[in-house]
Coordinates of C-alpha atoms in Angstrom, one line a residue:
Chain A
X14 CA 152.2 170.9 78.9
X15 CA 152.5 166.9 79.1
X16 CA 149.4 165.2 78.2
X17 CA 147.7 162.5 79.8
X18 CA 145.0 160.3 77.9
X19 CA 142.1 158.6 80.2
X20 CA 140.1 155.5 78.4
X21 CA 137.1 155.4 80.1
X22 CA 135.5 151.5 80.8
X23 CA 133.3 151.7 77.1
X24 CA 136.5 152.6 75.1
X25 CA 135.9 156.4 74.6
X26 CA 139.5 158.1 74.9
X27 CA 139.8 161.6 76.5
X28 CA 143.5 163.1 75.9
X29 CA 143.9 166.7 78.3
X30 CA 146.7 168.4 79.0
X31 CA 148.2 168.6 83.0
X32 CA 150.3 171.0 84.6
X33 CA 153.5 169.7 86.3
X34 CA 152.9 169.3 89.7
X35 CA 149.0 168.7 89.1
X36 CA 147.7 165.2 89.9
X37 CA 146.0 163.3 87.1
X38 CA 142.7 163.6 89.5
X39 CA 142.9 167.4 89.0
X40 CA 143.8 167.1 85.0
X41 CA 140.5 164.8 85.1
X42 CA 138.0 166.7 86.7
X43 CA 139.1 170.3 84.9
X44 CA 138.4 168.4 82.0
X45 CA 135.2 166.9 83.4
X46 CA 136.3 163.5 82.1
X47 CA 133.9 161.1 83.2
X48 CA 134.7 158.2 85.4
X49 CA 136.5 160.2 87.6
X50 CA 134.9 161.8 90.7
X51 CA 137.5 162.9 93.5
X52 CA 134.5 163.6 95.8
X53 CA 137.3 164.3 98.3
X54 CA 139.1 167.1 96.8
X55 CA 142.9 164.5 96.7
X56 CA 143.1 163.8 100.2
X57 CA 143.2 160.2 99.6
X58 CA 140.1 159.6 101.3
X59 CA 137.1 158.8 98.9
X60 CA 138.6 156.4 96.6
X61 CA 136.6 157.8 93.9
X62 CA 139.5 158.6 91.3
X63 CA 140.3 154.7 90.9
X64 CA 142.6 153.9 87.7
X65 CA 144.2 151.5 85.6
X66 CA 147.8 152.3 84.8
X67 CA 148.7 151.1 81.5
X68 CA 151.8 148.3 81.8
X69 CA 154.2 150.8 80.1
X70 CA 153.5 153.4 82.5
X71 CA 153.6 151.3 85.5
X72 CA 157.6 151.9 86.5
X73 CA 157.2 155.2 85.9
X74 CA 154.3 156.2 88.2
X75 CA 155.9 155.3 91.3
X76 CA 154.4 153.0 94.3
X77 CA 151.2 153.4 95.9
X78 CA 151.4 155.1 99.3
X79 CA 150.2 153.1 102.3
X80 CA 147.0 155.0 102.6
X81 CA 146.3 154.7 98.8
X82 CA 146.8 151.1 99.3
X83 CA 144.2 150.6 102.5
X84 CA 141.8 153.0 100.4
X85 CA 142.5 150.9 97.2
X86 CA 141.5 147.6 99.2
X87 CA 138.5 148.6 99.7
X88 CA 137.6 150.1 96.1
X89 CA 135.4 147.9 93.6
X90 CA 137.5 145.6 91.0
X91 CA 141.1 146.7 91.9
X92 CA 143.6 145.2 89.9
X93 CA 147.4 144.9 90.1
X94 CA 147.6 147.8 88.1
X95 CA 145.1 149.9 90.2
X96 CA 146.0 153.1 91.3
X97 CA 144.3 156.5 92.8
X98 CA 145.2 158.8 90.5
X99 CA 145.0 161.8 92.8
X100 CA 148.6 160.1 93.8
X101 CA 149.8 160.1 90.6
X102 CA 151.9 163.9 90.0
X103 CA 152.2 165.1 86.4
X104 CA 155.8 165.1 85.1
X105 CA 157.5 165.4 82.0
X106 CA 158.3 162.1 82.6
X107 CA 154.8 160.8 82.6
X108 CA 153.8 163.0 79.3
X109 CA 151.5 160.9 76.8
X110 CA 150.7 158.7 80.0
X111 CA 147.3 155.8 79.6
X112 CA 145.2 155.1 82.4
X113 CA 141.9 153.6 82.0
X114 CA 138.7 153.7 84.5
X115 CA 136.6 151.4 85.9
X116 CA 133.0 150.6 85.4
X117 CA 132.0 153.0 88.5
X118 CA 133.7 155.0 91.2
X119 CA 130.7 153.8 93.4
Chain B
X8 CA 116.7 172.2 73.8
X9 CA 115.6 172.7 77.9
X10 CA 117.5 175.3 79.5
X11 CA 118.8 174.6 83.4
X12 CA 119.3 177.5 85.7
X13 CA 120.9 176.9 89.1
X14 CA 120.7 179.1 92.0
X15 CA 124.5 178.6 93.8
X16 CA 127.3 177.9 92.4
X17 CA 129.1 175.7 95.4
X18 CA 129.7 172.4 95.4
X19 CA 126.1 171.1 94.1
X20 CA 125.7 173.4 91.3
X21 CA 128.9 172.6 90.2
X22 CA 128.6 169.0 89.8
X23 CA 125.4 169.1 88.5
X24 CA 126.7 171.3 85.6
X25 CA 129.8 168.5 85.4
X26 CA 127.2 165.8 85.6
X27 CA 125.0 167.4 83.0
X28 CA 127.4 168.0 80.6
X29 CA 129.1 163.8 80.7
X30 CA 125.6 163.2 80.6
X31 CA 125.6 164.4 77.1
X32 CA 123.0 167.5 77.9
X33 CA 123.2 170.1 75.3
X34 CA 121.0 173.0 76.4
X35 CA 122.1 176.1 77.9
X36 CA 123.6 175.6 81.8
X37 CA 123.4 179.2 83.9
X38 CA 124.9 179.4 87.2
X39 CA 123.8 182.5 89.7
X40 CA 126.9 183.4 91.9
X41 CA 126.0 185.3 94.7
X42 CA 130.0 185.9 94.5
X43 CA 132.6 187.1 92.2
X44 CA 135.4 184.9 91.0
X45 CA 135.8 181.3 90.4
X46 CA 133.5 178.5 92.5
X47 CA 135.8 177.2 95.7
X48 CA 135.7 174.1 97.4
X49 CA 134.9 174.9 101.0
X50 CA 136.4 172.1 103.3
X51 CA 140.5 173.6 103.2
X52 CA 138.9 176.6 104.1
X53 CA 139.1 176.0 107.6
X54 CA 141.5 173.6 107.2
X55 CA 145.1 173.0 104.9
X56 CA 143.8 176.4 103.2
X57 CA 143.9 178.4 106.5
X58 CA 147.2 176.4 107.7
X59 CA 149.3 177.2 105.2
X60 CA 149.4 174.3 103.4
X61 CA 146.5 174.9 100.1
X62 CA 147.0 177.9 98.2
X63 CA 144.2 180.1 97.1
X64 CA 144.5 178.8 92.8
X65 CA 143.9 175.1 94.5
X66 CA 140.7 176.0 95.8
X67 CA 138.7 176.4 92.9
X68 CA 136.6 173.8 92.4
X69 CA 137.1 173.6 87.9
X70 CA 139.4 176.1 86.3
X71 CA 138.2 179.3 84.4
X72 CA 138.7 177.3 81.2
X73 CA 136.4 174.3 82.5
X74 CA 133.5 176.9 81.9
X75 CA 133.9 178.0 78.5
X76 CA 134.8 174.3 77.2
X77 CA 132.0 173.0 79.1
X78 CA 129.6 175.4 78.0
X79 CA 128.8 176.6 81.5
X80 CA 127.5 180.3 82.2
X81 CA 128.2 181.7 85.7
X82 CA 126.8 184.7 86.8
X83 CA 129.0 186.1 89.1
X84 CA 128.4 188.8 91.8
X85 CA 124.8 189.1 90.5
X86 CA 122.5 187.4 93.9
X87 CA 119.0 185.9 92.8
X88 CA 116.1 188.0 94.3
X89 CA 113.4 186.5 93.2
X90 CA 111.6 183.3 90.7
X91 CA 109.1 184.2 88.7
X92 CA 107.0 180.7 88.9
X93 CA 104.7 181.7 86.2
X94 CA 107.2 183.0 83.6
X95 CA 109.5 180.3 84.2
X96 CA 112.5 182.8 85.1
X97 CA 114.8 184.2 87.7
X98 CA 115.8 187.8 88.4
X99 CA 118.6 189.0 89.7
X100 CA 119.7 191.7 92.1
X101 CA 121.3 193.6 88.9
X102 CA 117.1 192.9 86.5
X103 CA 118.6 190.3 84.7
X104 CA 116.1 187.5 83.8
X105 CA 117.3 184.0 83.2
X106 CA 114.6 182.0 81.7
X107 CA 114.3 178.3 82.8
X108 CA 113.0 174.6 82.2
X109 CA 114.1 173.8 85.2
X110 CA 115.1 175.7 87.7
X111 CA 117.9 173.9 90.6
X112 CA 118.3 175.7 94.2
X113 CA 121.5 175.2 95.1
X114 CA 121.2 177.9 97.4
X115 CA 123.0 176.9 100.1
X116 CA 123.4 178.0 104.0
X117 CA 124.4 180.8 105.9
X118 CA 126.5 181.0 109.4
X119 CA 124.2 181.6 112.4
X120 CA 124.2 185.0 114.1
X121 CA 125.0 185.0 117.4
X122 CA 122.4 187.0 119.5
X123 CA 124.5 189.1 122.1
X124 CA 125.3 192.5 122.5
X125 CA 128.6 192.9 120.6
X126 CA 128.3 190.6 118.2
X127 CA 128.5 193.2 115.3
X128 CA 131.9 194.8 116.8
X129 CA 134.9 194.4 114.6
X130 CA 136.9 191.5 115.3
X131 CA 133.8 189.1 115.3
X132 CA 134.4 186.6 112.4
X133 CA 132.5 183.7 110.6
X134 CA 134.8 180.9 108.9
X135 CA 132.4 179.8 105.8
X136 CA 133.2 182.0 102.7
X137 CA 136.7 182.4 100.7
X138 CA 136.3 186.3 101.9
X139 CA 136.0 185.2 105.7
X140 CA 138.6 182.5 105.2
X141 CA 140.9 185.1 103.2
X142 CA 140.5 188.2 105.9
X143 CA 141.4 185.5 108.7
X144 CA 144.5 183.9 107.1
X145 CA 145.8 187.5 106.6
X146 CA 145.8 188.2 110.3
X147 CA 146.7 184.9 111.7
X148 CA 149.9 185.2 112.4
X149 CA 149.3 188.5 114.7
X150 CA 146.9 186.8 116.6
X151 CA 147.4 185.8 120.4
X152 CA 144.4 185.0 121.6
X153 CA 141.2 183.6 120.5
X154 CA 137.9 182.7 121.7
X155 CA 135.9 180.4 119.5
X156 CA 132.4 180.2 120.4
X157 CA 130.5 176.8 119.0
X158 CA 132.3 173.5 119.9
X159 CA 131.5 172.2 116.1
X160 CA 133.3 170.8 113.1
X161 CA 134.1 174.4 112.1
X162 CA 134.8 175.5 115.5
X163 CA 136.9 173.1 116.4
X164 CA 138.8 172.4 113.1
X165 CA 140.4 176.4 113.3
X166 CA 140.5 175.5 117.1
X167 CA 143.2 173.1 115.9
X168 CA 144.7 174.9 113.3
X169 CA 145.3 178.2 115.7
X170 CA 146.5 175.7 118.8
X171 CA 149.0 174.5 116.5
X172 CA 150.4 178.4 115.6
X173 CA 151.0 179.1 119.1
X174 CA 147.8 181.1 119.4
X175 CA 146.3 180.4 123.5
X176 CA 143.0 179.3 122.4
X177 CA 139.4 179.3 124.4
X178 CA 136.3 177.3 122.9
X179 CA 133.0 177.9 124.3
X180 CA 130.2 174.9 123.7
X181 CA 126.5 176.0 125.2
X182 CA 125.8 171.3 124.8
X183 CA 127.1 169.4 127.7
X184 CA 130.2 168.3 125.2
X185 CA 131.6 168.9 121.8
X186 CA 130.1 167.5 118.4
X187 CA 126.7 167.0 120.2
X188 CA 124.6 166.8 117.3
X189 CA 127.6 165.2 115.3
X190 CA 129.2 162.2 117.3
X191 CA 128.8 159.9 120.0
X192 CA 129.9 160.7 123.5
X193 CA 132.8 158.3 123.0
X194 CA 133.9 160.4 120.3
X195 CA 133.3 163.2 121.5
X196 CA 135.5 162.9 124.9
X197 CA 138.3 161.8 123.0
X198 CA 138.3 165.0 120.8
X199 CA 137.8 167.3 124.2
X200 CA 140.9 165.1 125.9
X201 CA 142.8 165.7 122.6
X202 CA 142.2 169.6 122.2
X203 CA 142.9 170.0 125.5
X204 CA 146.3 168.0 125.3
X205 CA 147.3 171.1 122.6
X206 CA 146.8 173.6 125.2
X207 CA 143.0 174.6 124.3
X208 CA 140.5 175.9 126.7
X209 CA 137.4 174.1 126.7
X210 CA 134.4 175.1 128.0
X211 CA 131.0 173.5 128.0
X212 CA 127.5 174.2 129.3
X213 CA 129.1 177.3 129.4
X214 CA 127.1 180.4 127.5
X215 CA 127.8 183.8 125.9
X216 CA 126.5 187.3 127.1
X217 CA 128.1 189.5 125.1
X218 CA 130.8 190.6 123.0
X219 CA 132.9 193.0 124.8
X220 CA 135.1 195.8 123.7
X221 CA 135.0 199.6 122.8
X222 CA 135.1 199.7 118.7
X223 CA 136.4 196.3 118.5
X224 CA 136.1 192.9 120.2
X225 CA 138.0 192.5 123.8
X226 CA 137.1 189.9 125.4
X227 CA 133.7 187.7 126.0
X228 CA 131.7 187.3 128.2
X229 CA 130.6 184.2 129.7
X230 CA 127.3 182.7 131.2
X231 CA 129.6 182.4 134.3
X232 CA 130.5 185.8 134.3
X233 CA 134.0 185.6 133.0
X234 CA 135.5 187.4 130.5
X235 CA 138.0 186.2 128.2
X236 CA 140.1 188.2 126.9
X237 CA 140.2 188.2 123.1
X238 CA 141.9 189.8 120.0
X239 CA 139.5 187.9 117.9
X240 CA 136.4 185.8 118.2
X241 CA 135.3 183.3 116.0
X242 CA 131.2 182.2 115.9
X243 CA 131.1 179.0 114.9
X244 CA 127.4 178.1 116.0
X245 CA 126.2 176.3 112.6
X246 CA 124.3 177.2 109.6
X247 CA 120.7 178.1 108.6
X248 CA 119.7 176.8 104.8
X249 CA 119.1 179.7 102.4
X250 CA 115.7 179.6 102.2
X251 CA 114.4 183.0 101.5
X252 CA 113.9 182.9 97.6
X253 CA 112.1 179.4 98.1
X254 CA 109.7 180.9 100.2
X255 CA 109.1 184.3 98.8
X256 CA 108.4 182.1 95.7
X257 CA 105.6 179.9 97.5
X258 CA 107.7 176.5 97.6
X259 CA 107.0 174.3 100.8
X260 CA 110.0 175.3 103.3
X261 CA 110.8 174.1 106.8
X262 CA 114.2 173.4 108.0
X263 CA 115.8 173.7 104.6
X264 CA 113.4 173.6 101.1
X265 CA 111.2 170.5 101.1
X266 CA 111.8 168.3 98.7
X267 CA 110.4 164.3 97.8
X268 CA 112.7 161.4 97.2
X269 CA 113.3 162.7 93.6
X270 CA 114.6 166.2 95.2
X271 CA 112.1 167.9 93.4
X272 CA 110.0 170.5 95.3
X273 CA 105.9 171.1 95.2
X274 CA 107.1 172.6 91.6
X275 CA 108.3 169.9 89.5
X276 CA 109.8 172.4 87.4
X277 CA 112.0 173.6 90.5
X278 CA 114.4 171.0 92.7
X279 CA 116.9 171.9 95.4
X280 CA 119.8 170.5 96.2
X281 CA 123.0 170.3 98.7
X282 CA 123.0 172.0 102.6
X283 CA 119.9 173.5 101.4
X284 CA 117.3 170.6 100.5
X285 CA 115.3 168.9 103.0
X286 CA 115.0 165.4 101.6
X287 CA 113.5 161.8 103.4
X288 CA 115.9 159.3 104.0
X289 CA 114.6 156.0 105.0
X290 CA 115.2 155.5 109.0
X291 CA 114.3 159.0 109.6
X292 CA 111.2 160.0 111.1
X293 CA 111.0 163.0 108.9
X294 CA 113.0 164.9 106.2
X295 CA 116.3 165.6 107.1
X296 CA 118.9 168.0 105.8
X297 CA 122.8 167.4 105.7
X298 CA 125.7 170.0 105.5
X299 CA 128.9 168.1 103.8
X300 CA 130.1 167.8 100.1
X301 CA 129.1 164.1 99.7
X302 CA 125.4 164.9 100.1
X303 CA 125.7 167.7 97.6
X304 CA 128.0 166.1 95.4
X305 CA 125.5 162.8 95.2
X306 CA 122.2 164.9 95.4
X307 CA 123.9 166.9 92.0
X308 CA 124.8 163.4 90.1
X309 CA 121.1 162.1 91.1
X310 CA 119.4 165.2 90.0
X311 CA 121.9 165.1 87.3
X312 CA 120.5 161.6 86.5
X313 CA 116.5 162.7 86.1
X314 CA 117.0 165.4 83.9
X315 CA 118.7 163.2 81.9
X316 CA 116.3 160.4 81.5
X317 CA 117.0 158.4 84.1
X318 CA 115.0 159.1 87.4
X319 CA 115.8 157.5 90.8
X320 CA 115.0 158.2 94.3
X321 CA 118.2 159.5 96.2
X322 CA 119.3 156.6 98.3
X323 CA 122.9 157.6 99.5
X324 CA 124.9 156.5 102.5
X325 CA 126.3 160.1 104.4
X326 CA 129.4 160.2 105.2
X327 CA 131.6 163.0 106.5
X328 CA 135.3 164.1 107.1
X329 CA 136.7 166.6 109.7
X330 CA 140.7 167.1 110.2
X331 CA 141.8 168.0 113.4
X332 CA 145.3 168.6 113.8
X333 CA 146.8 165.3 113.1
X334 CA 143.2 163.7 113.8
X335 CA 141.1 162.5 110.5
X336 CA 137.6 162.1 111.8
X337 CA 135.4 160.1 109.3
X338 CA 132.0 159.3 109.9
X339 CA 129.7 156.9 108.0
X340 CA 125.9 156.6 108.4
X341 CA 123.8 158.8 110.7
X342 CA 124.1 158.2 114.1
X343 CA 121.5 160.0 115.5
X344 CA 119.2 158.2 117.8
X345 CA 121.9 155.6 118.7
X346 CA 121.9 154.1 122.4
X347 CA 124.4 151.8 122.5
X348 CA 128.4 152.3 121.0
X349 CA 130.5 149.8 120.3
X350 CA 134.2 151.0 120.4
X351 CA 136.8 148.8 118.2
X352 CA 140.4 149.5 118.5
X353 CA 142.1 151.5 121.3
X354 CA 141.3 155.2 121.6
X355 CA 144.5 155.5 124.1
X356 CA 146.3 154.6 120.4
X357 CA 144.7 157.7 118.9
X358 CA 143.4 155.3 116.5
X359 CA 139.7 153.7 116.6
X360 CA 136.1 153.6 115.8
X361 CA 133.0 153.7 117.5
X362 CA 129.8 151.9 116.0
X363 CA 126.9 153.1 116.9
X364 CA 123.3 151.0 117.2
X365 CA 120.4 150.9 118.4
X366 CA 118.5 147.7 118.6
X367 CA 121.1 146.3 117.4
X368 CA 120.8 147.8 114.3
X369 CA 124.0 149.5 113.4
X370 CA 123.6 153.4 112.4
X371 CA 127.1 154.6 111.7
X372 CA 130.2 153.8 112.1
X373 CA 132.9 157.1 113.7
X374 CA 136.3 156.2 112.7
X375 CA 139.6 158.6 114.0
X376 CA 142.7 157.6 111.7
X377 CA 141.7 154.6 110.9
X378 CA 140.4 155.0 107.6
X379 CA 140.0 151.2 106.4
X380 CA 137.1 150.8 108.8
X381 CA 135.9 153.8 107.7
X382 CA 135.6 152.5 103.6
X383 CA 134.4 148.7 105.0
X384 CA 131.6 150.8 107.2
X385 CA 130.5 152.7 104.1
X386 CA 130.5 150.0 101.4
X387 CA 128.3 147.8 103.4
X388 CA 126.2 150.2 105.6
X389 CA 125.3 151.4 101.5
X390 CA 124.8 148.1 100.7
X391 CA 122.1 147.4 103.9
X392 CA 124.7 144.8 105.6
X393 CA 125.9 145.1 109.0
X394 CA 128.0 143.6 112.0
X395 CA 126.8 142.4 115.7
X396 CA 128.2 144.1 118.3
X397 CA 130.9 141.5 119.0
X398 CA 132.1 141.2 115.3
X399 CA 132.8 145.0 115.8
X400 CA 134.1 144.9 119.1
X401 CA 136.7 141.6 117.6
X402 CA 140.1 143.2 116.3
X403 CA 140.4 140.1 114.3
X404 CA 137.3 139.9 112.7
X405 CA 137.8 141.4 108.6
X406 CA 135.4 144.4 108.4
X407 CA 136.2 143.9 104.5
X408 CA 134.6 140.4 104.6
X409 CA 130.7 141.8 105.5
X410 CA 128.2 142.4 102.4

């Protein structure tokens, strides 16, 4: 399965493995990495599974969806690379991915 | 080490084992499953799960192998009868005794029986457990008519979903409108005008008599004398907390298990959680009790929080979500006690919110598809800021520039 590595905001790294088809949200809360909440279950409404892509991932990821971008306006400390990663669907092509989480979800 | 048992294993119990466990907690975690199989997420239930679109794998709320690398023990299909305060322990409906440090109630609720003859025939249904969800999605598809009875977010959210199949459809509400104890009668008329536009019957002030039908249900009967025909009735009349072990056990109960700002009960050895805590919330004249994932989600990372060290009252905003055939209803704040709304945007665009004050002071914010007044409401409704009347009313004053 590809992997996906999450580096949470004090520099602890937390690699798990996600299905295809799963979204990183899903990979991050089966694997109860912290820093990741998903309060809403991935229906885009919550905002709590706010990332950082890393810059070489960025392409590949795809855009943000216009809800995920009204949601992401309103989350804390977006950045240009902000995404919610319960948008984000594991791929082959996204295997050995780096996001990184923000200080709090709330 | 302390040991932490929870009673439940829904949406509370679960985080709080998540929460525990990023906390760094290393004693033993036991969950008590009334259930067999894996903890479920309830929202899709009456929702994408029942429409087709979530399949029964998605549901779970942490993968079997979530348990064993976290360290988690669930009990499964094993109910809690009873807490022994003094021995620190509960026992199960199978004798098992789990011994505690702390003890969590995650207990829960339960749907409302409906008192009329009938309502024990075949054919009557609740909609809150994967079992009741599972038995209804099997026989969807046959159905041709249905009468639900309860005009709530349950009710009307498989209202939807069986409109939508084709299925002629007949709610019954007892309140003079839908959502009465949820929404504001702007709200609420625009949800009756847009379940109505999909072809379903809605009736209000209107009660039930009975069930009908000779070794299955018929048909109801109404308050009116009516009777609807039905192949299936759903009750959808709300929820009662689980309360029973609390109070066989001597804890202070009302509506829901008492608990203080910390969500500890009268035994700070025992807290309770979720739909079945009744906690104070500032504003409210007396404890309150919520049914929705972000008050047992929160209440779980709070809790979470104490045993860890690092005590604080529970101060979270509510919020809440129903889907309604193409309608996302979000809610922030509690609006309750409100007398004056505020409506911003159109609702003849099928998009717009309602804020909701009283003395001025705004309570909560109802937004219908238009989520980005939803997130401004909750980020500064939590952070104690508001809007006058006319800022809300002003489609070009920035909800995102208020904190």
């Amino acid at each position: 399965m590809p992997k996906v590595t999450f580096i949470e905001h004090n520099g602890t790294a937390h690699t798990v493995e996600a299905a295809n088809g799963d979204s990183l949200m899903r990979a991050a809360v089966d694997n109860n990495v912290p820093g990741i909440d998903g309060d809403c279950g991935g229906e885009c409404a919550c905002a709590t599974c706010h990332v950082y892509v890393e810059a070489a991932w960025w392409d590949k990821v795809g855009g943000r969806t216009e809800t995920e971008e009204t949601m992401l306006s309103f989350a804390a400390a977006t950045k240009d690379n902000s995404r919610l990663c319960c948008q984000i669907t594991m791929s082959d092509a996204l295997d050995g991915i780096v996001v990184h989480t923000p200080d709090g979800q709330h | 080490m302390s040991s932490v048992v929870v009673i439940g294993a829904g949406h509370a119990a679960i985080q709080l084992a998540a929460s525990l466990r990023q906390g760094r907690f290393e004693g033993p975690i036991t969950l008590i499953a009334d259930a067999a199989g894996l903890p479920y997420q309830r929202p899709p239930l009456s929702k994408a799960y029942l429409a087709g679109h979530m399949d029964e794998p998605a549901l779970a709320l942490r993968p079997a192998s979530f348990y064993a690398a976290q360290s988690v023990g669930l009990v499964e299909n094993d109910p809690a009868v009873a807490i022994d305060r003094t021995g620190r322990s509960v026992i199960t409906a199978l004798g098992a005794r789990h011994g505690y440090d702390h003890l969590v109630l995650a207990t829960g609720a339960a749907n409302r029986a409906l008192p009329v003859p009938g309502a024990e025939l075949p054919g009557v249904v609740g909609l809150r457990s994967l079992a009741e969800a599972r038995a209804l999605k099997a026989i969807l598809g046959g159905l041709r008519r249905v009468v639900v009875i309860g005009a709530g977010f349950i009710g009307l959210e498989f209202a939807a979903v069986a409109a939508e199949r084709g299925i002629a459809v007949t709610v019954i509400e007892a309140a003079p409108r839908p959502l009465m104890r949820g929404v504001s009668v702007d709200m609420s008329a625009h949800l009756a005008g847009a379940h109505r536009g999909w072809g379903t019957r809605l009736l209000t002030e209107t009660g039930v008599r009975a069930i009908t039908g000779s070794g299955r249900a018929e048909g109801v009967e109404l308050s009116t004398g009516e009777i609807v025909p039905a192949d299936l009735v759903l009750v959808a009349i709300g929820v009662v907390p689980n309360v029973q072990i609390a109070e066989q056990a001597d804890l202070a109960v009302g509506n829901g298990i008492v608990v203080d700002a910390m969500l500890a009960t009268d035994d700070p050895m025992i807290s309770a959680i979720g739909d079945c805590a009744a906690f104070p919330m500032a504003g409210q004249p007396g404890p309150i009790r919520l049914e929705s994932v972000q008050n047992a989600s929160d209440q779980a990372r709070c809790l979470a929080d104490r045993l860890l060290g690092k005590p604080a009252a529970y101060a979270k905003l509510p919020w809440f979500w129903s889907d309604q055939g193409a309608l996302k209803l979000q809610i922030a704040g509690l609006s309750g006690g409100h007398d004056r709304t505020v409506l911003r945007g159109d609702p003849a665009s099928g998009a717009f919110s309602v804020f909701c004050y009283r003395d001025d002071r705004l309570l909560a914010v109802e937004s219908l598809n238009r989520a980005p007044d939803h997130m401004a409401a909750r980020r500064f409704l939590a952070a104690g800021a508001s809007v006058t009347p006319a800022q809300a009313a002003d489609p070009m004053f920035d909800l995102r520039t208020v904190n």
